């Protein structure tokens, strides 16, 4: 298959894919991969296969094609192709929750000396790296990466990237419980979709609606949360987007749990868990198990809650997700206090405070914890964040956290 025929077949596959005929598109692209003698065409078709498998939640296949794409990029001896292939390798590992590998491949991308084409990918690299740092609960570095990605999006007028970064920032602030910002950023993403997204994939609308649903639930606006989640789920079902379906089912379950309707919540957690297991989203599984634990606690089934905690703890430790571990220690603390088991209670109180210290989840001005309850936060240019009220009251002559770190040269 020559260059022109390769190009023609790739376009045919794209047309099928955009018409929701995914399996037909995959067959066309696989045929190109087998028969094409054009390395640049093979590189492009591998990019199509990587994107399609990512959206279907087939992350192991996505990784397999990303590895083949790197070999093709080396064959082409072009730094732009190599940068793009390493970005796809990073994204594949991010989806599989291999966060340390993601960060390593992102750093490889940023160190490559490509042309302006490679530089335009740096925004996507920073976003992927930020998502990985967030998966590891390294909040300052995550925020630093997201802000970098946002600057790239603004400088290149890349509205799609800006939309994706806003969704990630919504997730970031939802985790550290600044619910106002957790809602603001996905609302901004939804605005971008409305203003610029006429030719975009519907996944951008679906993702912004999902993150709005999460924030609305946290704010107690459960009817709004349900509306947004239903819209997101509808698009996810239309497009066979398994990862988003799993997230929406988790959100539905959390909404029902917030209503104390655990009988309706449990089957939705089960369905979400089934898809998360199928696609390999271990971080999502940890969040599902946290929700299940809280349901058992509502029903005062404390031994069943502890069983769920044990499974979640194993996952969180394997991922290096410190926030997940902190939440689990907090739940154990409540359970053992109710059971009157003092030794276990003390053990989890100590571990809880170790997690807070490790993640620096406290305000460097007032010393109180961050992420325990809804609080307005404000980041300084160094990406350390504080209670907004503390910054307004005390002002700032530089960052107190950075000052403390500068007198501890051995501290990393």
GROMACS .gro file of C-alpha atoms in nm:
model
  412
    1UNK     CA    1   0.000   0.000   0.000
    2UNK     CA    2   0.154   0.330  -0.115
    3UNK     CA    3   0.148   0.677   0.039
    4UNK     CA    4  -0.169   0.805  -0.134
    5UNK     CA    5  -0.367   0.487  -0.066
    6UNK     CA    6  -0.252   0.490   0.297
    7UNK     CA    7  -0.376   0.848   0.338
    8UNK     CA    8  -0.709   0.762   0.172
    9UNK     CA    9  -0.767   0.461   0.400
   10UNK     CA   10  -0.681   0.660   0.715
   11UNK     CA   11  -0.940   0.922   0.617
   12UNK     CA   12  -1.195   0.646   0.550
   13UNK     CA   13  -1.133   0.511   0.901
   14UNK     CA   14  -1.171   0.858   1.055
   15UNK     CA   15  -1.504   0.906   0.876
   16UNK     CA   16  -1.630   0.571   1.011
   17UNK     CA   17  -1.503   0.650   1.360
   18UNK     CA   18  -1.674   0.991   1.365
   19UNK     CA   19  -1.997   0.817   1.253
   20UNK     CA   20  -1.976   0.590   1.563
   21UNK     CA   21  -1.880   0.287   1.352
   22UNK     CA   22  -1.580   0.221   1.574
   23UNK     CA   23  -1.519  -0.149   1.503
   24UNK     CA   24  -1.530  -0.088   1.125
   25UNK     CA   25  -1.284   0.201   1.165
   26UNK     CA   26  -1.048  -0.019   1.368
   27UNK     CA   27  -1.055  -0.288   1.097
   28UNK     CA   28  -0.967  -0.030   0.827
   29UNK     CA   29  -0.679   0.111   1.034
   30UNK     CA   30  -0.542  -0.235   1.123
   31UNK     CA   31  -0.538  -0.321   0.752
   32UNK     CA   32  -0.338  -0.003   0.683
   33UNK     CA   33  -0.094  -0.096   0.961
   34UNK     CA   34  -0.041  -0.444   0.812
   35UNK     CA   35  -0.008  -0.339   0.446
   36UNK     CA   36   0.129   0.015   0.431
   37UNK     CA   37   0.493   0.065   0.332
   38UNK     CA   38   0.479   0.437   0.424
   39UNK     CA   39   0.636   0.498   0.773
   40UNK     CA   40   0.472   0.842   0.815
   41UNK     CA   41   0.132   0.690   0.726
   42UNK     CA   42   0.191   0.403   0.970
   43UNK     CA   43   0.279   0.659   1.240
   44UNK     CA   44  -0.045   0.846   1.177
   45UNK     CA   45  -0.262   0.534   1.176
   46UNK     CA   46  -0.103   0.425   1.505
   47UNK     CA   47  -0.207   0.765   1.647
   48UNK     CA   48  -0.566   0.695   1.537
   49UNK     CA   49  -0.558   0.348   1.699
   50UNK     CA   50  -0.414   0.492   2.023
   51UNK     CA   51  -0.690   0.757   2.048
   52UNK     CA   52  -0.969   0.508   1.966
   53UNK     CA   53  -0.850   0.253   2.222
   54UNK     CA   54  -0.813   0.528   2.485
   55UNK     CA   55  -1.173   0.638   2.438
   56UNK     CA   56  -1.299   0.277   2.457
   57UNK     CA   57  -1.102   0.216   2.777
   58UNK     CA   58  -0.882  -0.051   2.615
   59UNK     CA   59  -0.575   0.089   2.784
   60UNK     CA   60  -0.348  -0.216   2.748
   61UNK     CA   61  -0.403  -0.212   2.370
   62UNK     CA   62  -0.345   0.164   2.374
   63UNK     CA   63  -0.007   0.103   2.543
   64UNK     CA   64   0.081  -0.172   2.293
   65UNK     CA   65   0.022   0.063   1.995
   66UNK     CA   66   0.214   0.345   2.169
   67UNK     CA   67   0.521   0.118   2.198
   68UNK     CA   68   0.497   0.029   1.824
   69UNK     CA   69   0.460   0.401   1.743
   70UNK     CA   70   0.789   0.479   1.921
   71UNK     CA   71   0.969   0.225   1.700
   72UNK     CA   72   0.808   0.385   1.392
   73UNK     CA   73   0.915   0.733   1.510
   74UNK     CA   74   1.277   0.611   1.551
   75UNK     CA   75   1.262   0.473   1.198
   76UNK     CA   76   1.153   0.818   1.072
   77UNK     CA   77   1.442   0.986   1.264
   78UNK     CA   78   1.231   1.296   1.335
   79UNK     CA   79   1.227   1.454   1.685
   80UNK     CA   80   0.866   1.578   1.637
   81UNK     CA   81   0.741   1.223   1.573
   82UNK     CA   82   0.944   1.096   1.869
   83UNK     CA   83   0.801   1.362   2.103
   84UNK     CA   84   0.445   1.276   1.998
   85UNK     CA   85   0.504   0.902   2.045
   86UNK     CA   86   0.651   0.953   2.394
   87UNK     CA   87   0.347   1.168   2.482
   88UNK     CA   88   0.121   0.878   2.375
   89UNK     CA   89   0.331   0.640   2.586
   90UNK     CA   90   0.293   0.878   2.883
   91UNK     CA   91  -0.085   0.905   2.831
   92UNK     CA   92  -0.118   0.524   2.807
   93UNK     CA   93   0.060   0.484   3.140
   94UNK     CA   94  -0.150   0.763   3.293
   95UNK     CA   95  -0.469   0.576   3.196
   96UNK     CA   96  -0.327   0.255   3.348
   97UNK     CA   97  -0.252   0.451   3.670
   98UNK     CA   98   0.125   0.398   3.629
   99UNK     CA   99   0.189   0.751   3.749
  100UNK     CA  100   0.568   0.737   3.805
  101UNK     CA  101   0.619   0.603   3.451
  102UNK     CA  102   0.390   0.877   3.317
  103UNK     CA  103   0.602   1.148   3.481
  104UNK     CA  104   0.923   0.989   3.350
  105UNK     CA  105   0.795   0.976   2.988
  106UNK     CA  106   0.661   1.334   3.014
  107UNK     CA  107   1.006   1.454   3.125
  108UNK     CA  108   1.156   1.273   2.823
  109UNK     CA  109   0.915   1.468   2.598
  110UNK     CA  110   1.004   1.802   2.755
  111UNK     CA  111   1.379   1.735   2.718
  112UNK     CA  112   1.356   1.666   2.344
  113UNK     CA  113   1.482   1.935   2.111
  114UNK     CA  114   1.211   1.931   1.845
  115UNK     CA  115   1.066   2.208   1.626
  116UNK     CA  116   0.768   2.435   1.701
  117UNK     CA  117   0.541   2.131   1.640
  118UNK     CA  118   0.694   1.959   1.945
  119UNK     CA  119   0.668   2.278   2.149
  120UNK     CA  120   0.294   2.289   2.078
  121UNK     CA  121   0.264   1.944   2.237
  122UNK     CA  122   0.420   2.069   2.561
  123UNK     CA  123   0.080   2.182   2.688
  124UNK     CA  124  -0.056   1.826   2.653
  125UNK     CA  125   0.262   1.689   2.815
  126UNK     CA  126   0.219   1.926   3.113
  127UNK     CA  127  -0.147   1.823   3.147
  128UNK     CA  128  -0.061   1.452   3.149
  129UNK     CA  129   0.216   1.513   3.403
  130UNK     CA  130  -0.021   1.715   3.621
  131UNK     CA  131  -0.278   1.433   3.616
  132UNK     CA  132  -0.003   1.188   3.722
  133UNK     CA  133   0.113   1.410   4.010
  134UNK     CA  134  -0.251   1.442   4.117
  135UNK     CA  135  -0.282   1.062   4.111
  136UNK     CA  136   0.015   1.052   4.352
  137UNK     CA  137  -0.140   1.333   4.564
  138UNK     CA  138   0.160   1.562   4.503
  139UNK     CA  139  -0.062   1.867   4.489
  140UNK     CA  140   0.185   2.154   4.447
  141UNK     CA  141   0.354   1.989   4.146
  142UNK     CA  142   0.015   1.895   3.998
  143UNK     CA  143  -0.105   2.255   4.018
  144UNK     CA  144   0.224   2.381   3.874
  145UNK     CA  145   0.180   2.149   3.571
  146UNK     CA  146  -0.186   2.245   3.519
  147UNK     CA  147  -0.100   2.616   3.527
  148UNK     CA  148   0.181   2.556   3.276
  149UNK     CA  149  -0.061   2.365   3.049
  150UNK     CA  150  -0.311   2.651   3.077
  151UNK     CA  151  -0.041   2.902   2.973
  152UNK     CA  152   0.044   2.687   2.668
  153UNK     CA  153  -0.328   2.670   2.581
  154UNK     CA  154  -0.365   3.050   2.603
  155UNK     CA  155  -0.041   3.121   2.411
  156UNK     CA  156  -0.140   2.885   2.127
  157UNK     CA  157  -0.512   2.974   2.140
  158UNK     CA  158  -0.580   2.602   2.193
  159UNK     CA  159  -0.938   2.592   2.325
  160UNK     CA  160  -0.957   2.211   2.332
  161UNK     CA  161  -0.650   2.192   2.557
  162UNK     CA  162  -0.789   2.472   2.775
  163UNK     CA  163  -1.113   2.274   2.812
  164UNK     CA  164  -0.926   1.959   2.921
  165UNK     CA  165  -0.709   2.153   3.168
  166UNK     CA  166  -1.020   2.316   3.321
  167UNK     CA  167  -1.168   1.967   3.380
  168UNK     CA  168  -0.845   1.855   3.549
  169UNK     CA  169  -0.841   2.171   3.766
  170UNK     CA  170  -1.200   2.094   3.864
  171UNK     CA  171  -1.084   1.748   3.974
  172UNK     CA  172  -0.787   1.902   4.159
  173UNK     CA  173  -1.001   2.143   4.364
  174UNK     CA  174  -1.268   1.876   4.426
  175UNK     CA  175  -0.997   1.664   4.590
  176UNK     CA  176  -0.870   1.939   4.821
  177UNK     CA  177  -1.227   2.056   4.889
  178UNK     CA  178  -1.247   2.405   4.746
  179UNK     CA  179  -1.590   2.331   4.602
  180UNK     CA  180  -1.638   2.679   4.456
  181UNK     CA  181  -1.334   2.635   4.229
  182UNK     CA  182  -1.426   2.267   4.173
  183UNK     CA  183  -1.746   2.397   4.008
  184UNK     CA  184  -1.597   2.710   3.847
  185UNK     CA  185  -1.344   2.526   3.626
  186UNK     CA  186  -1.577   2.266   3.467
  187UNK     CA  187  -1.834   2.544   3.415
  188UNK     CA  188  -1.557   2.732   3.229
  189UNK     CA  189  -1.492   2.413   3.026
  190UNK     CA  190  -1.865   2.390   2.942
  191UNK     CA  191  -1.856   2.757   2.827
  192UNK     CA  192  -1.561   2.678   2.596
  193UNK     CA  193  -1.757   2.385   2.448
  194UNK     CA  194  -2.061   2.609   2.388
  195UNK     CA  195  -1.856   2.895   2.237
  196UNK     CA  196  -1.597   2.706   2.031
  197UNK     CA  197  -1.691   2.339   2.025
  198UNK     CA  198  -1.914   2.314   1.719
  199UNK     CA  199  -1.678   2.072   1.541
  200UNK     CA  200  -1.541   1.905   1.855
  201UNK     CA  201  -1.605   1.553   1.977
  202UNK     CA  202  -1.900   1.536   2.219
  203UNK     CA  203  -1.660   1.387   2.479
  204UNK     CA  204  -1.558   1.744   2.574
  205UNK     CA  205  -1.916   1.831   2.665
  206UNK     CA  206  -1.958   1.499   2.846
  207UNK     CA  207  -1.641   1.548   3.054
  208UNK     CA  208  -1.732   1.904   3.158
  209UNK     CA  209  -2.082   1.789   3.259
  210UNK     CA  210  -1.937   1.500   3.463
  211UNK     CA  211  -1.700   1.728   3.658
  212UNK     CA  212  -1.985   1.976   3.717
  213UNK     CA  213  -2.191   1.685   3.856
  214UNK     CA  214  -1.912   1.595   4.101
  215UNK     CA  215  -1.889   1.955   4.226
  216UNK     CA  216  -2.267   1.998   4.254
  217UNK     CA  217  -2.288   1.680   4.462
  218UNK     CA  218  -2.015   1.802   4.696
  219UNK     CA  219  -2.203   2.132   4.734
  220UNK     CA  220  -2.522   1.941   4.823
  221UNK     CA  221  -2.699   2.049   4.503
  222UNK     CA  222  -2.806   1.693   4.427
  223UNK     CA  223  -3.074   1.765   4.165
  224UNK     CA  224  -2.822   1.971   3.960
  225UNK     CA  225  -2.564   1.693   4.006
  226UNK     CA  226  -2.811   1.434   3.878
  227UNK     CA  227  -2.901   1.646   3.569
  228UNK     CA  228  -2.536   1.696   3.470
  229UNK     CA  229  -2.446   1.332   3.533
  230UNK     CA  230  -2.742   1.211   3.325
  231UNK     CA  231  -2.635   1.429   3.032
  232UNK     CA  232  -2.276   1.303   3.058
  233UNK     CA  233  -2.390   0.939   3.079
  234UNK     CA  234  -2.615   0.980   2.776
  235UNK     CA  235  -2.318   1.093   2.561
  236UNK     CA  236  -2.093   0.822   2.709
  237UNK     CA  237  -2.347   0.552   2.617
  238UNK     CA  238  -2.396   0.692   2.263
  239UNK     CA  239  -2.020   0.685   2.199
  240UNK     CA  240  -1.931   0.363   2.380
  241UNK     CA  241  -1.707   0.560   2.617
  242UNK     CA  242  -1.656   0.293   2.889
  243UNK     CA  243  -1.423   0.500   3.113
  244UNK     CA  244  -1.674   0.785   3.135
  245UNK     CA  245  -1.964   0.542   3.190
  246UNK     CA  246  -1.776   0.404   3.493
  247UNK     CA  247  -1.718   0.756   3.632
  248UNK     CA  248  -2.084   0.851   3.582
  249UNK     CA  249  -2.203   0.533   3.759
  250UNK     CA  250  -1.971   0.620   4.050
  251UNK     CA  251  -2.115   0.972   4.059
  252UNK     CA  252  -2.476   0.840   4.048
  253UNK     CA  253  -2.392   0.606   4.339
  254UNK     CA  254  -2.238   0.894   4.538
  255UNK     CA  255  -2.549   1.109   4.477
  256UNK     CA  256  -2.777   0.831   4.609
  257UNK     CA  257  -2.544   0.782   4.908
  258UNK     CA  258  -2.565   1.156   4.979
  259UNK     CA  259  -2.944   1.108   4.988
  260UNK     CA  260  -2.888   0.817   5.236
  261UNK     CA  261  -3.043   0.583   4.976
  262UNK     CA  262  -2.781   0.310   5.004
  263UNK     CA  263  -3.002   0.042   4.843
  264UNK     CA  264  -2.999   0.242   4.519
  265UNK     CA  265  -2.629   0.332   4.559
  266UNK     CA  266  -2.494  -0.023   4.598
  267UNK     CA  267  -2.588  -0.160   4.250
  268UNK     CA  268  -2.442   0.152   4.085
  269UNK     CA  269  -2.116   0.108   4.277
  270UNK     CA  270  -2.114  -0.257   4.162
  271UNK     CA  271  -2.165  -0.159   3.796
  272UNK     CA  272  -1.894   0.108   3.819
  273UNK     CA  273  -1.657  -0.139   3.985
  274UNK     CA  274  -1.717  -0.392   3.708
  275UNK     CA  275  -1.616  -0.144   3.432
  276UNK     CA  276  -1.324  -0.001   3.634
  277UNK     CA  277  -1.189  -0.356   3.678
  278UNK     CA  278  -1.238  -0.433   3.306
  279UNK     CA  279  -1.050  -0.122   3.188
  280UNK     CA  280  -0.784  -0.125   3.463
  281UNK     CA  281  -0.871   0.204   3.637
  282UNK     CA  282  -0.727   0.122   3.981
  283UNK     CA  283  -0.763   0.480   4.106
  284UNK     CA  284  -1.134   0.469   4.014
  285UNK     CA  285  -1.167   0.135   4.196
  286UNK     CA  286  -1.022   0.295   4.511
  287UNK     CA  287  -1.286   0.571   4.490
  288UNK     CA  288  -1.565   0.313   4.439
  289UNK     CA  289  -1.450   0.117   4.746
  290UNK     CA  290  -1.444   0.439   4.952
  291UNK     CA  291  -1.809   0.499   4.856
  292UNK     CA  292  -1.903   0.139   4.937
  293UNK     CA  293  -1.730   0.172   5.277
  294UNK     CA  294  -1.935   0.483   5.358
  295UNK     CA  295  -2.256   0.299   5.263
  296UNK     CA  296  -2.172   0.014   5.502
  297UNK     CA  297  -2.102   0.273   5.772
  298UNK     CA  298  -2.444   0.435   5.715
  299UNK     CA  299  -2.595   0.088   5.768
  300UNK     CA  300  -2.373   0.040   6.078
  301UNK     CA  301  -2.219  -0.272   5.916
  302UNK     CA  302  -1.871  -0.188   6.049
  303UNK     CA  303  -1.703  -0.524   5.978
  304UNK     CA  304  -1.815  -0.509   5.613
  305UNK     CA  305  -1.686  -0.148   5.599
  306UNK     CA  306  -1.345  -0.269   5.724
  307UNK     CA  307  -1.339  -0.539   5.452
  308UNK     CA  308  -1.388  -0.271   5.183
  309UNK     CA  309  -1.123  -0.053   5.346
  310UNK     CA  310  -0.870  -0.338   5.334
  311UNK     CA  311  -0.922  -0.382   4.957
  312UNK     CA  312  -0.906  -0.005   4.896
  313UNK     CA  313  -0.591   0.030   5.106
  314UNK     CA  314  -0.410  -0.235   4.903
  315UNK     CA  315  -0.499  -0.048   4.580
  316UNK     CA  316  -0.408   0.298   4.716
  317UNK     CA  317  -0.072   0.175   4.845
  318UNK     CA  318   0.006   0.010   4.511
  319UNK     CA  319  -0.075   0.334   4.327
  320UNK     CA  320   0.101   0.564   4.573
  321UNK     CA  321  -0.225   0.758   4.615
  322UNK     CA  322  -0.168   0.930   4.949
  323UNK     CA  323  -0.503   1.112   4.959
  324UNK     CA  324  -0.685   0.779   4.925
  325UNK     CA  325  -0.480   0.642   5.217
  326UNK     CA  326  -0.557   0.951   5.427
  327UNK     CA  327  -0.932   0.909   5.368
  328UNK     CA  328  -0.911   0.540   5.460
  329UNK     CA  329  -0.725   0.616   5.786
  330UNK     CA  330  -0.993   0.876   5.864
  331UNK     CA  331  -1.273   0.619   5.812
  332UNK     CA  332  -1.085   0.359   6.021
  333UNK     CA  333  -1.049   0.618   6.297
  334UNK     CA  334  -1.428   0.665   6.303
  335UNK     CA  335  -1.496   0.289   6.297
  336UNK     CA  336  -1.251   0.201   6.576
  337UNK     CA  337  -1.375   0.493   6.788
  338UNK     CA  338  -1.730   0.352   6.757
  339UNK     CA  339  -1.603   0.000   6.838
  340UNK     CA  340  -1.402   0.132   7.136
  341UNK     CA  341  -1.078  -0.030   7.009
  342UNK     CA  342  -0.825   0.221   7.142
  343UNK     CA  343  -0.501   0.067   7.014
  344UNK     CA  344  -0.627   0.049   6.651
  345UNK     CA  345  -0.775   0.398   6.688
  346UNK     CA  346  -0.439   0.546   6.796
  347UNK     CA  347  -0.259   0.367   6.513
  348UNK     CA  348  -0.486   0.522   6.247
  349UNK     CA  349  -0.477   0.869   6.410
  350UNK     CA  350  -0.094   0.862   6.384
  351UNK     CA  351  -0.105   0.739   6.020
  352UNK     CA  352  -0.366   1.003   5.933
  353UNK     CA  353  -0.139   1.284   6.060
  354UNK     CA  354   0.162   1.135   5.880
  355UNK     CA  355  -0.035   1.152   5.553
  356UNK     CA  356  -0.132   1.517   5.620
  357UNK     CA  357   0.237   1.606   5.681
  358UNK     CA  358   0.355   1.406   5.379
  359UNK     CA  359   0.110   1.584   5.143
  360UNK     CA  360   0.155   1.925   5.314
  361UNK     CA  361  -0.224   1.942   5.343
  362UNK     CA  362  -0.224   2.229   5.590
  363UNK     CA  363  -0.225   2.606   5.559
  364UNK     CA  364   0.127   2.746   5.608
  365UNK     CA  365  -0.023   3.054   5.773
  366UNK     CA  366  -0.278   2.930   6.027
  367UNK     CA  367  -0.155   2.568   6.052
  368UNK     CA  368  -0.504   2.425   6.010
  369UNK     CA  369  -0.565   2.136   5.773
  370UNK     CA  370  -0.667   2.175   5.408
  371UNK     CA  371  -0.903   1.925   5.246
  372UNK     CA  372  -1.094   1.837   5.564
  373UNK     CA  373  -1.394   2.055   5.481
  374UNK     CA  374  -1.507   2.298   5.211
  375UNK     CA  375  -1.277   2.602   5.217
  376UNK     CA  376  -1.186   2.872   4.967
  377UNK     CA  377  -0.819   2.835   4.877
  378UNK     CA  378  -0.574   3.054   4.690
  379UNK     CA  379  -0.248   2.949   4.525
  380UNK     CA  380   0.061   3.171   4.515
  381UNK     CA  381   0.283   3.187   4.201
  382UNK     CA  382   0.495   2.899   4.345
  383UNK     CA  383   0.177   2.681   4.344
  384UNK     CA  384   0.167   2.641   4.724
  385UNK     CA  385  -0.191   2.707   4.834
  386UNK     CA  386  -0.342   2.860   5.149
  387UNK     CA  387  -0.679   2.950   5.295
  388UNK     CA  388  -0.801   3.256   5.105
  389UNK     CA  389  -0.908   3.419   5.433
  390UNK     CA  390  -0.552   3.378   5.574
  391UNK     CA  391  -0.396   3.548   5.271
  392UNK     CA  392  -0.653   3.829   5.290
  393UNK     CA  393  -0.594   3.876   5.663
  394UNK     CA  394  -0.214   3.844   5.675
  395UNK     CA  395  -0.113   3.941   5.325
  396UNK     CA  396   0.204   3.778   5.196
  397UNK     CA  397   0.564   3.883   5.157
  398UNK     CA  398   0.664   3.569   4.972
  399UNK     CA  399   0.553   3.214   5.041
  400UNK     CA  400   0.590   3.089   5.400
  401UNK     CA  401   0.613   2.728   5.277
  402UNK     CA  402   0.899   2.813   5.037
  403UNK     CA  403   1.077   3.000   5.320
  404UNK     CA  404   1.056   2.692   5.542
  405UNK     CA  405   1.184   2.464   5.265
  406UNK     CA  406   1.480   2.694   5.191
  407UNK     CA  407   1.619   2.642   5.544
  408UNK     CA  408   1.593   2.261   5.505
  409UNK     CA  409   1.838   2.186   5.223
  410UNK     CA  410   1.807   1.810   5.273
  411UNK     CA  411   1.429   1.811   5.247
  412UNK     CA  412   1.273   1.691   4.924
   0.00000   0.00000   0.00000
